[in-house]
PDB file of C-alpha atoms in Angstrom:
ATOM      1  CA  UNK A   1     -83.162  -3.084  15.610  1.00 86.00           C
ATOM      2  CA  UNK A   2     -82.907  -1.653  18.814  1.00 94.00           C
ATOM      3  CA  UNK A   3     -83.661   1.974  19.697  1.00 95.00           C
ATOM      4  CA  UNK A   4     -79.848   3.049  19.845  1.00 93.00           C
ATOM      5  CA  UNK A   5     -79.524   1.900  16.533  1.00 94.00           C
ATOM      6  CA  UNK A   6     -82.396   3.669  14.878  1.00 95.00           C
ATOM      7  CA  UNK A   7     -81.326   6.853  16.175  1.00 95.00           C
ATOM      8  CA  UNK A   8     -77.684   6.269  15.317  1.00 95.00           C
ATOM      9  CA  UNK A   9     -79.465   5.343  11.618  1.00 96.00           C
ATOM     10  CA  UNK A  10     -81.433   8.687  11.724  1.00 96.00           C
ATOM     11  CA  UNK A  11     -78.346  10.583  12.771  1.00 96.00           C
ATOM     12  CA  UNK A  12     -76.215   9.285   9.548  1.00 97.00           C
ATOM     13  CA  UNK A  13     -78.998   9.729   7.093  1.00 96.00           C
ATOM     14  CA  UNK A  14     -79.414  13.199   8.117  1.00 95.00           C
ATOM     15  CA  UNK A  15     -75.540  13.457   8.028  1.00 95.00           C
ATOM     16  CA  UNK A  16     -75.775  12.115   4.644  1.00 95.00           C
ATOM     17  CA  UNK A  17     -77.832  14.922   3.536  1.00 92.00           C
ATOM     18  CA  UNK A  18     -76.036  17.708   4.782  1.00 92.00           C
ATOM     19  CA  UNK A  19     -72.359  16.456   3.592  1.00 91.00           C
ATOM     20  CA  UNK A  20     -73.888  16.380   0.398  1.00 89.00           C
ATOM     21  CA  UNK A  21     -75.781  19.967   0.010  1.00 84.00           C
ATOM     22  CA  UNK A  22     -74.475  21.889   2.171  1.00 76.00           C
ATOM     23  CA  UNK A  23     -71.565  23.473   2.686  1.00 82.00           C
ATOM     24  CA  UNK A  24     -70.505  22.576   6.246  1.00 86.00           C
ATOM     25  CA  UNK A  25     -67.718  20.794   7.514  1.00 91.00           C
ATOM     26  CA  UNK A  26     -67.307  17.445   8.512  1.00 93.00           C
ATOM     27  CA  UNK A  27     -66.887  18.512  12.248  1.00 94.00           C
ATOM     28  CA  UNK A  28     -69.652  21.254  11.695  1.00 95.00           C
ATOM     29  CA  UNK A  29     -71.752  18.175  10.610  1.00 94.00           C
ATOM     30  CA  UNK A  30     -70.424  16.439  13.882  1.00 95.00           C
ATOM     31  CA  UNK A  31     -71.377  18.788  15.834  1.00 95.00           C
ATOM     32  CA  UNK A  32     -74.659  19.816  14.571  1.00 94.00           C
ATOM     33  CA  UNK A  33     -75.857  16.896  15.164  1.00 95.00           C
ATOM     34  CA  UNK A  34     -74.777  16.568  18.706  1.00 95.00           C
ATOM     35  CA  UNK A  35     -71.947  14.124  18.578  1.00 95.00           C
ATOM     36  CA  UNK A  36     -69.181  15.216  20.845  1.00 95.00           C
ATOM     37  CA  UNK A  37     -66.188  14.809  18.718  1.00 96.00           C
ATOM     38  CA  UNK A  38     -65.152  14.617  15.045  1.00 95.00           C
ATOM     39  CA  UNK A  39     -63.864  10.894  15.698  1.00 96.00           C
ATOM     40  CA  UNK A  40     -66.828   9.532  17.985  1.00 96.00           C
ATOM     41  CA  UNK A  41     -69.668  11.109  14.480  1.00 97.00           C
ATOM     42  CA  UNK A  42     -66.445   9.182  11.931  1.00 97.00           C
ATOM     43  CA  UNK A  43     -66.009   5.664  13.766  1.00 96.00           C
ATOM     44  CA  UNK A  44     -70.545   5.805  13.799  1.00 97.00           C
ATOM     45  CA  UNK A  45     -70.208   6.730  10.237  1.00 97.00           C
ATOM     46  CA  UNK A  46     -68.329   4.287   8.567  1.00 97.00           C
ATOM     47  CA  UNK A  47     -69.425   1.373  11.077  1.00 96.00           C
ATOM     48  CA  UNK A  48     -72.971   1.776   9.537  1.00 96.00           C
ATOM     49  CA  UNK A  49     -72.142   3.330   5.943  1.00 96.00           C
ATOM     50  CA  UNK A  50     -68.528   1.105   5.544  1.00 96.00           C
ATOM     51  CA  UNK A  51     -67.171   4.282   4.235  1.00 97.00           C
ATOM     52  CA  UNK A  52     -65.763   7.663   5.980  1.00 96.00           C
ATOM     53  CA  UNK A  53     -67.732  10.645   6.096  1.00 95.00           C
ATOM     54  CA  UNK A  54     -65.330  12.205   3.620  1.00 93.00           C
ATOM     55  CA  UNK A  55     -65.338   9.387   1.050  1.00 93.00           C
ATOM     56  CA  UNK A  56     -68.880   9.584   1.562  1.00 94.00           C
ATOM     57  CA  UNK A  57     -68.891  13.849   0.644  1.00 91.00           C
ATOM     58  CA  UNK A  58     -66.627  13.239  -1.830  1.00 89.00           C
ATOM     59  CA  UNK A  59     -68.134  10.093  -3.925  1.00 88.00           C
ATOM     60  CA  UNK A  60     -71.811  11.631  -3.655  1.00 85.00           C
ATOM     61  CA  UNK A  61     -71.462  15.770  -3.730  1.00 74.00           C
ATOM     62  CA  UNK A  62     -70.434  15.104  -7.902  1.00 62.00           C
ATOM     63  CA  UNK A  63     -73.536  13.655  -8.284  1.00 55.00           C
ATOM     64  CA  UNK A  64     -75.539  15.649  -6.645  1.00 51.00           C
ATOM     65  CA  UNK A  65     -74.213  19.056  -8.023  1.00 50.00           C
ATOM     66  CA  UNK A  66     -74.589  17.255 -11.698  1.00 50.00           C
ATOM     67  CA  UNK A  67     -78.901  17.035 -10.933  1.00 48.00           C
TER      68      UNK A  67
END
């Protein structure tokens, strides 16, 4: 993969992690890690994940509460 893409994979994972235990936003999220709008961090999102960030939240912050 190029070098674009393994920071944009970097980015998401750590994106992954915070949707699911903490308790920020999804444009907190965003903008934490440095993307410049809500839509630009979304369209990266479910391009490499095939879901939104919020189906993502949703679907995985029940099981992660339940451990």
């Amino acid at each position: 993969i190029s070098p674009a893409q393994y920071i944009s994979r970097l980015l998401i994972s750590r994106a992954k992690e915070i949707l699911v235990s903490e308790q920020q936003t999804i444009s907190e999220t965003a903008y934490t890690l440095g993307f410049e709008s809500v839509g630009q961090f979304s369209t990266l999102f479910r391009k490499i994940e095939g879901i939104t960030p919020r189906q993502f939240r949703d679907e995985n912050r029940l099981s992660y509460n339940e451990e």
